[in-house]
Coordinates of C-alpha atoms and ligand atoms in Angstrom, one line a residue:
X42 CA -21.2 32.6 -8.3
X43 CA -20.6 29.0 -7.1
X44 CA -17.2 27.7 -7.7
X45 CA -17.2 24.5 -10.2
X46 CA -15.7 21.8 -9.2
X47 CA -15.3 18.5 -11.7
X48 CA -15.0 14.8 -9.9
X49 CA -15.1 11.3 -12.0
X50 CA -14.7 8.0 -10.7
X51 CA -13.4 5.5 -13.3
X52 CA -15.4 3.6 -15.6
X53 CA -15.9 0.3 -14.1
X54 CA -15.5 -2.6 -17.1
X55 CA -18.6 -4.6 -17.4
X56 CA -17.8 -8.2 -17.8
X57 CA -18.9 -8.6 -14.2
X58 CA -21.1 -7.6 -11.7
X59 CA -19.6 -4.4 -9.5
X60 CA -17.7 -6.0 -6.0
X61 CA -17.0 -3.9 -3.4
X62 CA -13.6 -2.6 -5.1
X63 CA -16.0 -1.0 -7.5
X64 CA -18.6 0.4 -5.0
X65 CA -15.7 1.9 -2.9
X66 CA -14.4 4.5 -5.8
X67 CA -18.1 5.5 -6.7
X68 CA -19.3 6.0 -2.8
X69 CA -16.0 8.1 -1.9
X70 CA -17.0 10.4 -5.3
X71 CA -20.5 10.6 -4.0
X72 CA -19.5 12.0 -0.9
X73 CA -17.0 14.2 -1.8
X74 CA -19.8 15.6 -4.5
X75 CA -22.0 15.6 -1.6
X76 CA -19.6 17.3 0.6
X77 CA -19.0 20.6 -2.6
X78 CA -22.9 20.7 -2.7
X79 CA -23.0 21.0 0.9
X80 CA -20.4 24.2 0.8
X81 CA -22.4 25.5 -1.9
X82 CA -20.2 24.4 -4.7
X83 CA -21.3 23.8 -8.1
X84 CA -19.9 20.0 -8.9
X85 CA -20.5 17.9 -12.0
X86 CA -19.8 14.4 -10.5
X87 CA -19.5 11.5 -13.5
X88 CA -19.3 8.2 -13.3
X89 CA -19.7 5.8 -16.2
X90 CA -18.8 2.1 -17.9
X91 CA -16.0 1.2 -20.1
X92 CA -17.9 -1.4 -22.7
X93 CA -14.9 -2.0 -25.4
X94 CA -12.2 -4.1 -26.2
X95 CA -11.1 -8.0 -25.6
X96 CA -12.4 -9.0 -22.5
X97 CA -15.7 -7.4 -23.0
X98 CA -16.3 -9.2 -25.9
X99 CA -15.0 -12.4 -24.7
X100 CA -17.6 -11.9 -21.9
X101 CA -20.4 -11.9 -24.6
X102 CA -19.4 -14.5 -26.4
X103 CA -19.8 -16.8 -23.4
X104 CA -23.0 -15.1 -22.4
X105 CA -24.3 -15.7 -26.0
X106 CA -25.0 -12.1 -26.3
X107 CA -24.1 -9.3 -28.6
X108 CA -21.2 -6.9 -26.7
X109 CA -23.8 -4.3 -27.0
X110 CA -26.5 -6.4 -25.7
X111 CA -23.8 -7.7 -22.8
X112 CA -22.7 -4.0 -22.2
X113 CA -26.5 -2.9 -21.8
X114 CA -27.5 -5.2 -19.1
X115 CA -24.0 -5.0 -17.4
X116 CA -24.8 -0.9 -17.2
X117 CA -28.2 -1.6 -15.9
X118 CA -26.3 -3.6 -12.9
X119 CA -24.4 -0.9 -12.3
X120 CA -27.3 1.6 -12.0
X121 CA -28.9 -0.6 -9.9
X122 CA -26.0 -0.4 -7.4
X123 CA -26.2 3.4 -6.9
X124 CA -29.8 3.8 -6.6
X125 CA -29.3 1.1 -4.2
X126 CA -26.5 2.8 -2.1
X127 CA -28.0 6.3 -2.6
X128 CA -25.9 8.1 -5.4
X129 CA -28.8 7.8 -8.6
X130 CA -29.4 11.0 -8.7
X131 CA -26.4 12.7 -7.6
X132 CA -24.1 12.2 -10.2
X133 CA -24.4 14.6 -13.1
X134 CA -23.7 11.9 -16.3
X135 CA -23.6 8.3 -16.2
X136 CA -21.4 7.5 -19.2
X137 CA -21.2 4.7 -21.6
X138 CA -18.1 4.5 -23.6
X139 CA -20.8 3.4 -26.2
X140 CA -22.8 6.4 -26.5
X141 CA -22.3 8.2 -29.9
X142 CA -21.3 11.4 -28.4
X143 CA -18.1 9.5 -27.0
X144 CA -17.8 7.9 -30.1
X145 CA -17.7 10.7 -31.9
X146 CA -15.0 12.7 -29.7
X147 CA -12.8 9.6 -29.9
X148 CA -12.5 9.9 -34.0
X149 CA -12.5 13.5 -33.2
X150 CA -9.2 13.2 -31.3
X151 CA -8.1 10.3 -33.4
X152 CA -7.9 12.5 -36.7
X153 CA -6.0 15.2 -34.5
X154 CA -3.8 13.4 -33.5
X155 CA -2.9 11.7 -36.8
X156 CA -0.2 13.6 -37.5
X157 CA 1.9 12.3 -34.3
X158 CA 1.1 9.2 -34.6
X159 CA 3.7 6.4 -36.1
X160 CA 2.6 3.4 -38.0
X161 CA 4.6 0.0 -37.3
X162 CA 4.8 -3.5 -35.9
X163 CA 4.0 -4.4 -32.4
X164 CA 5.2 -7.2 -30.6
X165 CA 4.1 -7.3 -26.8
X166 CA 3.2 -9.2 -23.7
X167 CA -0.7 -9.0 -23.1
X168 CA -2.9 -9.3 -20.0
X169 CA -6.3 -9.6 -20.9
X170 CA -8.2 -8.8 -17.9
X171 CA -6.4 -6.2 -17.4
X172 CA -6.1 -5.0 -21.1
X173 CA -2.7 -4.0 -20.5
X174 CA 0.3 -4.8 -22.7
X175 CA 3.7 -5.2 -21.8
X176 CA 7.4 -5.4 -23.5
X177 CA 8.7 -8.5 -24.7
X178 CA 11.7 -7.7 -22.4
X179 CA 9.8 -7.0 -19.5
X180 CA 8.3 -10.3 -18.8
X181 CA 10.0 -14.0 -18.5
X182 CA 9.3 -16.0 -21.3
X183 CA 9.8 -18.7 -19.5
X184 CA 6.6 -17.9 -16.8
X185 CA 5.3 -15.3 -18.9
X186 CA 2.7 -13.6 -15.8
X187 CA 1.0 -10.5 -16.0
X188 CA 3.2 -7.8 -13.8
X189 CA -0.1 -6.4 -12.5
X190 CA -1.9 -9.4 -12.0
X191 CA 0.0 -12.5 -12.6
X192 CA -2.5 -14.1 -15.0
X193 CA -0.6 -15.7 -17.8
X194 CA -0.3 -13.4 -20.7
X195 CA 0.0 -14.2 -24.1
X196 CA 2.5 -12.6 -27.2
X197 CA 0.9 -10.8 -29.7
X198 CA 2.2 -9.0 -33.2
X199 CA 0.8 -6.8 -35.4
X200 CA 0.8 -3.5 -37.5
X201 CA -0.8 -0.5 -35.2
X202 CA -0.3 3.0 -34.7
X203 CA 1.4 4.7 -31.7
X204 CA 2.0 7.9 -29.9
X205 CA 5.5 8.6 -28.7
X206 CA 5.7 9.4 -24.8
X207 CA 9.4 9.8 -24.2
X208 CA 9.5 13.3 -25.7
X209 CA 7.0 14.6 -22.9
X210 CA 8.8 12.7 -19.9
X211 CA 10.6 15.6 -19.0
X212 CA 7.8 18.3 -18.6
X213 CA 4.9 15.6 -17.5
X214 CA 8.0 15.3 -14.1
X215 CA 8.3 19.0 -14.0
X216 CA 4.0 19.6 -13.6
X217 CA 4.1 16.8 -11.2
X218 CA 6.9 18.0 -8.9
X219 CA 5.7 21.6 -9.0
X220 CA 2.5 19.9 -8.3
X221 CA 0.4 21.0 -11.3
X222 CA -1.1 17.9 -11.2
X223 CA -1.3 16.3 -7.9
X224 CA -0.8 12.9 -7.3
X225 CA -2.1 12.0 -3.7
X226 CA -1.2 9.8 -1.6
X227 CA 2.6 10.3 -1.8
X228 CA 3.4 6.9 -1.7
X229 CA 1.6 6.9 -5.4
X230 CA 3.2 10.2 -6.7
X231 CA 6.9 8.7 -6.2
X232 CA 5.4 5.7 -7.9
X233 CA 5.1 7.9 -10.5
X234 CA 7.7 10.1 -10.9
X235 CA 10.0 6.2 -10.3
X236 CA 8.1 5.3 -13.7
X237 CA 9.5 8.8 -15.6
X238 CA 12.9 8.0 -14.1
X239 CA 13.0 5.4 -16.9
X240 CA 12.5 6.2 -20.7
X241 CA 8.9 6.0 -21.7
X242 CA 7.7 2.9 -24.0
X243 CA 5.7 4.4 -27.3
X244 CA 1.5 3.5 -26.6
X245 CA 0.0 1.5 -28.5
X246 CA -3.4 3.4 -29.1
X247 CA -5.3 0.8 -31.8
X248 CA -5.7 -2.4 -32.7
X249 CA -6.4 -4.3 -35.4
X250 CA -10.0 -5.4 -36.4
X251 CA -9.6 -9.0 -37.5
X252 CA -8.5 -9.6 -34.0
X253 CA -10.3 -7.8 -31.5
X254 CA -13.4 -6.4 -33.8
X255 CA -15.5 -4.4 -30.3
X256 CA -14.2 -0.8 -30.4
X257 CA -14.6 2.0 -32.1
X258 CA -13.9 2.7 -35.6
X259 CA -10.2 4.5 -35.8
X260 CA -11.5 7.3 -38.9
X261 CA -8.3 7.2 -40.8
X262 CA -7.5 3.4 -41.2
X263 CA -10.4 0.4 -41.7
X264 CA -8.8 -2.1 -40.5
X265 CA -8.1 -1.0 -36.8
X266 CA -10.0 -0.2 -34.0
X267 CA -9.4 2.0 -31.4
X268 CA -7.3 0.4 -27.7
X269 CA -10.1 0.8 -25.0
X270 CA -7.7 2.8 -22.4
X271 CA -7.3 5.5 -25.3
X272 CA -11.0 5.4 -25.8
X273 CA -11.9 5.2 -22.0
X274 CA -9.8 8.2 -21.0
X275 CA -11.6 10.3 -23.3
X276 CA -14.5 9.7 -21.4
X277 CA -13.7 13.0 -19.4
X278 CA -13.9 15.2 -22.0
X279 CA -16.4 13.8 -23.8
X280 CA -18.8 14.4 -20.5
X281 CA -17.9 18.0 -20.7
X282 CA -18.9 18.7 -24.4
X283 CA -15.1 19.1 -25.4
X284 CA -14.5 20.9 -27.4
X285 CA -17.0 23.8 -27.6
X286 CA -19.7 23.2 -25.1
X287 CA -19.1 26.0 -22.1
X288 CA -19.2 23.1 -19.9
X289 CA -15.6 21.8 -21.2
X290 CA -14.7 25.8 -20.1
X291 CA -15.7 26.0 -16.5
X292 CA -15.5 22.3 -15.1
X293 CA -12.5 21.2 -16.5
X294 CA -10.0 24.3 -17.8
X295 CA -11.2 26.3 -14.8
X296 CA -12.3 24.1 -12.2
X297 CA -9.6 21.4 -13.3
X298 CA -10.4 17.9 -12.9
X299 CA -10.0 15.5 -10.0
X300 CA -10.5 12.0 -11.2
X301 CA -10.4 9.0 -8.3
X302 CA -8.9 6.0 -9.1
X303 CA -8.0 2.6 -7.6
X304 CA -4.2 2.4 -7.6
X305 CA -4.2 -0.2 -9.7
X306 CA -4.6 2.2 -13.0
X307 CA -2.6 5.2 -11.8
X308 CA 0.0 4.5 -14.7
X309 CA -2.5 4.6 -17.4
X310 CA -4.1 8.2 -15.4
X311 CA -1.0 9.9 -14.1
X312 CA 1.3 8.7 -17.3
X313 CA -0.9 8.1 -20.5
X314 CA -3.7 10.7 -19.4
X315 CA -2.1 13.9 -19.0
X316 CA 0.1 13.2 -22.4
X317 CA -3.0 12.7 -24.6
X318 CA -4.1 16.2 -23.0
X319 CA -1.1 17.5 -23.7
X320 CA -1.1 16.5 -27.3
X321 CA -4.7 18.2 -27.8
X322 CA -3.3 21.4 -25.8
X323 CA -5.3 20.2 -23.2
X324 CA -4.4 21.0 -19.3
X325 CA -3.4 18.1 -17.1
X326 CA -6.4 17.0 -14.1
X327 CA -5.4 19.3 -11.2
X328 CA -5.6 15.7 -9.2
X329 CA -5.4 12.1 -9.2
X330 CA -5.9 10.5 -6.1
X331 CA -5.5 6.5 -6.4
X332 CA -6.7 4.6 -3.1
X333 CA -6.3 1.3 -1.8
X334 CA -7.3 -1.8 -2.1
X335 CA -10.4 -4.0 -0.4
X336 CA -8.5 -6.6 0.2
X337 CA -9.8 -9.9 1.6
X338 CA -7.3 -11.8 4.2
X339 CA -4.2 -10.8 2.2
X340 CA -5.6 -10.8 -1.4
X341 CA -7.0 -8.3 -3.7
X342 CA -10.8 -8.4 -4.0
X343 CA -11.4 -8.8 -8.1
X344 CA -13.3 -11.7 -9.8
X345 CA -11.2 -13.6 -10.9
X346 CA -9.4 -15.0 -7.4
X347 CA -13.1 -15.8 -6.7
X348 CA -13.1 -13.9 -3.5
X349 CA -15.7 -10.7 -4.3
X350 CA -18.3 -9.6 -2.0
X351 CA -21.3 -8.5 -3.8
X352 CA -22.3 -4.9 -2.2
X353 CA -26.1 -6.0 -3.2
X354 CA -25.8 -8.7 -0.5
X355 CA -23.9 -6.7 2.0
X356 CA -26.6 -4.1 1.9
X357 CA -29.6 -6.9 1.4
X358 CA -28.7 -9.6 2.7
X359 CA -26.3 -9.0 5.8
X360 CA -28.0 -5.7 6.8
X361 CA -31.6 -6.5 5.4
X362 CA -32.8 -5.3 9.1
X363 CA -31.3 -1.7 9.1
X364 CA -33.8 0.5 7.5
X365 CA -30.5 2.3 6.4
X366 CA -28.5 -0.4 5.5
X367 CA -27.2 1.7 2.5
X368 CA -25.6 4.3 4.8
X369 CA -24.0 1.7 7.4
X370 CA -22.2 0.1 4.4
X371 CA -21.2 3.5 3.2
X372 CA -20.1 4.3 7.0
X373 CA -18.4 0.9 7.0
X374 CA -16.1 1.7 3.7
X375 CA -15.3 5.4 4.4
X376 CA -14.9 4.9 8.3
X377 CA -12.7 1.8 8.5
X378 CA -9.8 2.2 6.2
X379 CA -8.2 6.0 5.4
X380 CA -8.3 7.0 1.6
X381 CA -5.4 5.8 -0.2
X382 CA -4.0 2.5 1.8
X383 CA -5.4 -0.9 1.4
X384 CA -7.9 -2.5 4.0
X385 CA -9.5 -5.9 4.9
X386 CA -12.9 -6.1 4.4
X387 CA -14.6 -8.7 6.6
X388 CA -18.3 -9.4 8.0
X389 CA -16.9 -8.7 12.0
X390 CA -15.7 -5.5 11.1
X391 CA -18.7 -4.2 9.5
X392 CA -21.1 -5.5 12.1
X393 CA -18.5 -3.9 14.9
X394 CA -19.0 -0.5 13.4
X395 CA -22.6 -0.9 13.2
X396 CA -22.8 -2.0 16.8
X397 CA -20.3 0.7 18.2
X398 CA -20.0 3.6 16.6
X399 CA -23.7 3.5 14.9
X400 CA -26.0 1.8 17.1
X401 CA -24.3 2.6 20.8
X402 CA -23.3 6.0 20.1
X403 CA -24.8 7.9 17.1
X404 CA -28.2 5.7 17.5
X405 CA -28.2 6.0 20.8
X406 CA -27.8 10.1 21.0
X407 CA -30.2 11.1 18.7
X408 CA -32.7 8.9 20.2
X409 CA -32.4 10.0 23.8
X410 CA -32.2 13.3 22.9
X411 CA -35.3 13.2 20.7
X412 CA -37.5 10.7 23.2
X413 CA -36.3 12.9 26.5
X414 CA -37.5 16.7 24.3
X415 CA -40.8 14.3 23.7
X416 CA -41.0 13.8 27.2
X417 CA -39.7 16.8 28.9
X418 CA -40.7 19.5 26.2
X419 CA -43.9 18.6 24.8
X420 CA -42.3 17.5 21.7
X421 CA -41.3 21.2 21.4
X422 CA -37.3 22.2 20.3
X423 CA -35.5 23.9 23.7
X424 CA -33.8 27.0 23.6
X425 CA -30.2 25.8 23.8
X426 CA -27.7 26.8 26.4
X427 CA -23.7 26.6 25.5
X428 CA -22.4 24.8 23.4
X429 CA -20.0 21.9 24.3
X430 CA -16.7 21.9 23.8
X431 CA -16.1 19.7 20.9
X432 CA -18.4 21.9 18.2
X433 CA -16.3 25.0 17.7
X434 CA -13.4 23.5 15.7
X435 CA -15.9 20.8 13.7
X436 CA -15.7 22.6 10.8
X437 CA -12.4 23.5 10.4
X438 CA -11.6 19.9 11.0
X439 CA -14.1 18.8 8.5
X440 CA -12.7 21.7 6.2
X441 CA -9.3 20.4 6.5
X442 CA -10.1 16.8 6.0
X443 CA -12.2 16.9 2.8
X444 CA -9.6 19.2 1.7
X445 CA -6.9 16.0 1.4
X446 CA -9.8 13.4 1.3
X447 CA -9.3 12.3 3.9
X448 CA -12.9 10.9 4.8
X449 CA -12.1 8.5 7.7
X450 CA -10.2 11.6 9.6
X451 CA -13.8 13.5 9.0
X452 CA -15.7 11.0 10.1
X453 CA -13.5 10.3 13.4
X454 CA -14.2 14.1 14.1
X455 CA -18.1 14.1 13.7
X456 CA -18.1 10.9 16.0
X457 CA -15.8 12.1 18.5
X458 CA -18.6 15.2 18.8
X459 CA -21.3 11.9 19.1
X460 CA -19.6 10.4 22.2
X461 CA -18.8 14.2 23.8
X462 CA -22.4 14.9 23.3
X463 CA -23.3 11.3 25.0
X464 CA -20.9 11.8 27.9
X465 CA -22.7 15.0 28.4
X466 CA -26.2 13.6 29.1
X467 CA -24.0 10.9 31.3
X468 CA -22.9 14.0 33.2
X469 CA -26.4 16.4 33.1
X470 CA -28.3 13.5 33.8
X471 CA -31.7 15.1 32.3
X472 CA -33.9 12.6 33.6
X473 CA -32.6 13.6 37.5
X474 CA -33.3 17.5 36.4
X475 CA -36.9 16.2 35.2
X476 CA -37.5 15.4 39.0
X477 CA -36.4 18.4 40.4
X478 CA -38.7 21.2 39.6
X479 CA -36.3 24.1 40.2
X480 CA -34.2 22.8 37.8
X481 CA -36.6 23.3 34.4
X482 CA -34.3 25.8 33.0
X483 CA -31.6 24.0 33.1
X484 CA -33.2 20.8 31.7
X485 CA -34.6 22.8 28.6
X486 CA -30.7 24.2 28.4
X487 CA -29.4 20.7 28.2
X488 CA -31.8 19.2 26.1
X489 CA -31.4 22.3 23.8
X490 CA -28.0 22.3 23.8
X491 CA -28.0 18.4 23.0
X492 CA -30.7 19.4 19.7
X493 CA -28.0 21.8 18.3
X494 CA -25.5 19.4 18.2
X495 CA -27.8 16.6 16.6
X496 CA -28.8 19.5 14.2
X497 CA -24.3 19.5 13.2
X498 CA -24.2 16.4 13.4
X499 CA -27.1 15.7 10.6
X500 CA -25.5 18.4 8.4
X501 CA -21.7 17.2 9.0
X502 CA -22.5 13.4 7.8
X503 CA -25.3 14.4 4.5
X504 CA -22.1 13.5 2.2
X505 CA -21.4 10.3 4.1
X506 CA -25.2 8.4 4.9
X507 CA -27.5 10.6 3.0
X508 CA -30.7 9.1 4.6
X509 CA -29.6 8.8 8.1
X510 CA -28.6 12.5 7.8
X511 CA -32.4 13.6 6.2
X512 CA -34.0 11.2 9.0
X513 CA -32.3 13.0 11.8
X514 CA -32.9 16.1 9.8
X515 CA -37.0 15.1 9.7
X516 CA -36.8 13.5 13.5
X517 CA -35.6 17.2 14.5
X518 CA -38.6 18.7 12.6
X519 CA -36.6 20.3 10.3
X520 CA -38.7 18.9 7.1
X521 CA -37.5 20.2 4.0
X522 CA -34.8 23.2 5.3
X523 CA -31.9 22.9 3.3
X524 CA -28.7 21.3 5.0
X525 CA -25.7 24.0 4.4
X526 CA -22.2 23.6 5.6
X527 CA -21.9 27.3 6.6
X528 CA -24.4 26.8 9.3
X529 CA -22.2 24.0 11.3
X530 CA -20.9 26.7 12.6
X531 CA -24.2 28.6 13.8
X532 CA -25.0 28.2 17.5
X533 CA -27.9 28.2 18.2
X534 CA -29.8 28.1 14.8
X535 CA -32.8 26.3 15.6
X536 CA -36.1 27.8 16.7
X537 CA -37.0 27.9 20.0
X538 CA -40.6 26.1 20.4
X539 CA -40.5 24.5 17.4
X540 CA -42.6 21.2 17.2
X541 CA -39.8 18.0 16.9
X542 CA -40.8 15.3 14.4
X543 CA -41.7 11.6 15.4
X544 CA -38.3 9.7 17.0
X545 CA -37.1 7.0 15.2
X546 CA -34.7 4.1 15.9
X547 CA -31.9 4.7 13.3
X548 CA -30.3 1.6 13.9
X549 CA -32.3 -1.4 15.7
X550 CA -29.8 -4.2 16.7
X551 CA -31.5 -7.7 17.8
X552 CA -31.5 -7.7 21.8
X553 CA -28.3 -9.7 23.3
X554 CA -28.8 -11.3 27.0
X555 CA -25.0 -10.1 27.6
Ligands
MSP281 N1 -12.1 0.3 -17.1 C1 -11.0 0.6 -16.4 C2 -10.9 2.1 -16.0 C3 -11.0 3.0 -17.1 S1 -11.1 4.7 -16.5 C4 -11.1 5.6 -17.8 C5 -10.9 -0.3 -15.1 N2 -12.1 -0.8 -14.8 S2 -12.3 -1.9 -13.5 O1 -13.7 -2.1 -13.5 O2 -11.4 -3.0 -13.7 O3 -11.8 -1.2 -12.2 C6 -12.1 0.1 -11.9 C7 -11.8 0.5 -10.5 O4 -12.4 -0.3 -9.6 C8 -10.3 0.5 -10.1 O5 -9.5 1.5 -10.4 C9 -10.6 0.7 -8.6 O6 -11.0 2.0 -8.5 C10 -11.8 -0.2 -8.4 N3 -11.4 -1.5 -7.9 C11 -11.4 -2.7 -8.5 N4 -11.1 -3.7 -7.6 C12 -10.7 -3.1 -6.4 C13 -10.5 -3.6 -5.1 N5 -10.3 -4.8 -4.8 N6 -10.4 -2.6 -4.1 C14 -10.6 -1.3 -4.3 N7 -10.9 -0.9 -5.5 C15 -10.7 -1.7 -6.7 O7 -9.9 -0.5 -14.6

């Protein structure tokens, strides 16, 4: 039986329309679902949208719309994005913190929890946008700045109800240093275990209704409403049926959960998270990993600094030529910058990718190879000779990659196999063997051998550009043959006298006079 394996990305607020930031956590999930699929795993891959709480319903009121009516249209945005960059259909659940199945597991929790929960006033620092509250002693009241953001925050006191998290500092350090619950990179696990160096503040997990009325109803006490992270987190077990549906069982006490996460909102997932669990006699996720930022120059991408870049226009605007524009711009983010450490997103850089590493090499190889079997084979698939050096440790490399998410390292592997495989038809030289009649064996060899590798290569990048891995996969005749993992390793696997399909230009770039 398939192993399970549970992935999430966060639930992206929906005051505004998804940046790149956004796109980035979503497309790295996608592939790493992609990649399980592709070993034969069985993955339930959820993404989602977080709809309550102030800023969400600030963001209505200046729209002149409901939250509901605000949240609706926002989600549709945001469904829009993935068909648009190829992951509709490959994530299990799209989530709405609205839906009435969430609703009901947050009460569900909410009245479990009662009994640990403290009643009393709260006096605090709070950052709207990043609906994140802080001490009165951890701020200057002089410049009173957000410590995550450096908006201006505002002071705030009321009567709420809380759940004490100094009591499970000690074992929460002791399941993250015998690595329980991973926290990758390292530079974000010491982050962490710096934070439970330091007694633990008690959270804050309502609010009260008269001043922020969007949330969900807290089932023990009218007059509050539930804090959106409390609500949000939730989100993962609600997916899963918690507490009785068999799914809860096998994806998340079995499988365990790896949630991905921008590193901005590792305290709320490596701190809060697995202490709610704990309370509910819940397992912590076996891993968080938070990555880095998209940064542009030397700032943070997020909308209020002004500087996003729209994915919608990245893919339809800057690429509307590539008939896989999708896939360059998912090249582009999981190529340039490894998982976990911040990187500069600029217009150069993507086009530099696309021109090198796409268009010259990948582009390139598949279409010689395809147009010289057209040519030389009657359009028929070559018996392959040996293999070349770089395909017999591909898949461990992969393998050990994916294994610490590390998709640029992958990706440097499959293209370092491209540019062997082109310096090979440098060095065969088919078109000289097509001259020389005594050499036809040899020709069909290379050209075979060339197929074989195009054939890995197709399979190897499915979880990174979906289409450009199927097109291969159609160009090599291959039509509807499943794409496995387990045969990057088969050499040869294709048959013999086969008919190709119809070459076609993966990436066309305009003609330069250089
Ligand atoms: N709603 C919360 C998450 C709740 S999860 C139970 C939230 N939403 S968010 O929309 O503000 O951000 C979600 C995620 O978007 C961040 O964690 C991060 O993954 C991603 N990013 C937002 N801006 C980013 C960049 N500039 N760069 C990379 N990713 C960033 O926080």
């Amino acid at each position: 039986m398939a192993d399970p394996v549970y992935l999430t990305t966060p639930l992206y607020y929906v005051n505004a329309a998804p940046h790149i930031g956004h796109s980035y956590t979503t497309v790295a999930a996608d592939c790493l679902a992609r990649y399980h699929r592709l070993r034969g795993d069985d993955v339930f891959f959820l993404t989602g949208t977080d709809e309550h709480g102030e800023k969400i319903a600030q963001a209505a009121a200046v729209a002149g719309l409901s939250p509901k009516a605000f949240a609706d249209r926002a989600a549709a945005t945001f469904h829009a994005l993935w068909k648009q960059l190829g992951i509709e259909g490959s994530y299990t659940r799209f989530i709405r913190t609205t839906d009435p199945d969430h609703e009901a597991t947050v009460k569900t929790v909410l009245q479990r929890l009662k009994p640990l929960l403290r009643q009393g006033t709260y006096r605090f620092w709070y950052c709207v946008p990043c609906e994140t509250s802080f001490g009165l002693s951890e701020i200057d009241a002089a410049r009173p700045a957000c410590l995550n953001c450096q908006r201006p925050v505002s002071q705030v006191e009321e009567e709420d109800y809380f759940l004490e998290l100094e009591p499970h500092r000690a074992w929460l350090r002791d399941v993250i240093e015998r690595e329980q619950m991973r926290i990758w990179p390292v530079e974000r696990r010491n982050e962490v275990l710096g934070m439970l160096a330091q007694p633990l503040p008690e959270l804050c997990i309502t609010r009260p209704r008269s001043r922020v009325p969007w949330g969900i109803d807290v089932p023990f006490s009218p007059d509050h409403v539930t804090y959106v992270w409390f609500d949000a987190l939730l989100n993962y077990i609600t997916a899963l049926g918690w507490p009785d549906d068999p799914r809860f069982a096998r994806y998340w006490q079995e499988a365990g959960a790896v949630h991905l996460i921008g590193k901005d909102i590792i305290r709320h997932h490596a701190l809060y998270w697995p202490i709610i669990l704990r309370a509910l006699e819940l397992k912590p996720p076996a891993l968080i990993f938070a990555h880095g930022w998209w940064k542009i120059g030397e700032q943070k991408m997020s909308k209020s600094l002004g500087n996003i870049v729209d994915p919608t226009v990245v893919v339809g605007q800057l690429l509307k030529e590539q008939p896989f524009a999708a896939d360059i711009y998912r090249y582009f983010l999981l190529r340039e910058v490894p998982f976990g450490q911040d990187g500069a997103f600029s217009e150069e850089a993507l086009m530099k990718r696309l021109q090198d590493d796409l268009a010259n090499d990948l582009g390139n190889l598949v279409n010689r190879t395809l147009s010289m079997i057209q040519r030389y084979c009657h359009a028929q698939t070559p018996r392959a000779g040996d293999a070349i050096s770089g395909v017999s440790g591909l898949s461990a490399e992969i393998a050990s990659a994916m294994e610490r998410l590390e998709f640029s390292a992958a990706l440097e592997a499959i293209m370092r196999l491209v540019t062997q495989a082109n310096q090979y038809i440098e060095q065969t030289a088919p078109w000289k063997l097509a001259k020389q009649p005594g050499e036809a064996k040899t020709l069909q060899a290379v050209l075979g051998t060339l197929a074989e590798v195009i054939r890995i290569v197709a399979i190897a990048l499915e979880p990174f550009m979906p289409r450009v891995s199927a097109s291969i996969w159609a160009q090599l005749g291959l039509g509807d043959a499943p794409r496995r993992l387990s045969d990057l390793s088969r050499w040869p696997a294709l048959t013999a006298g086969a008919p190709i399909g119809t070459p076609q230009i993966l990436f066309p770039l305009p003609r330069t006079n250089a």
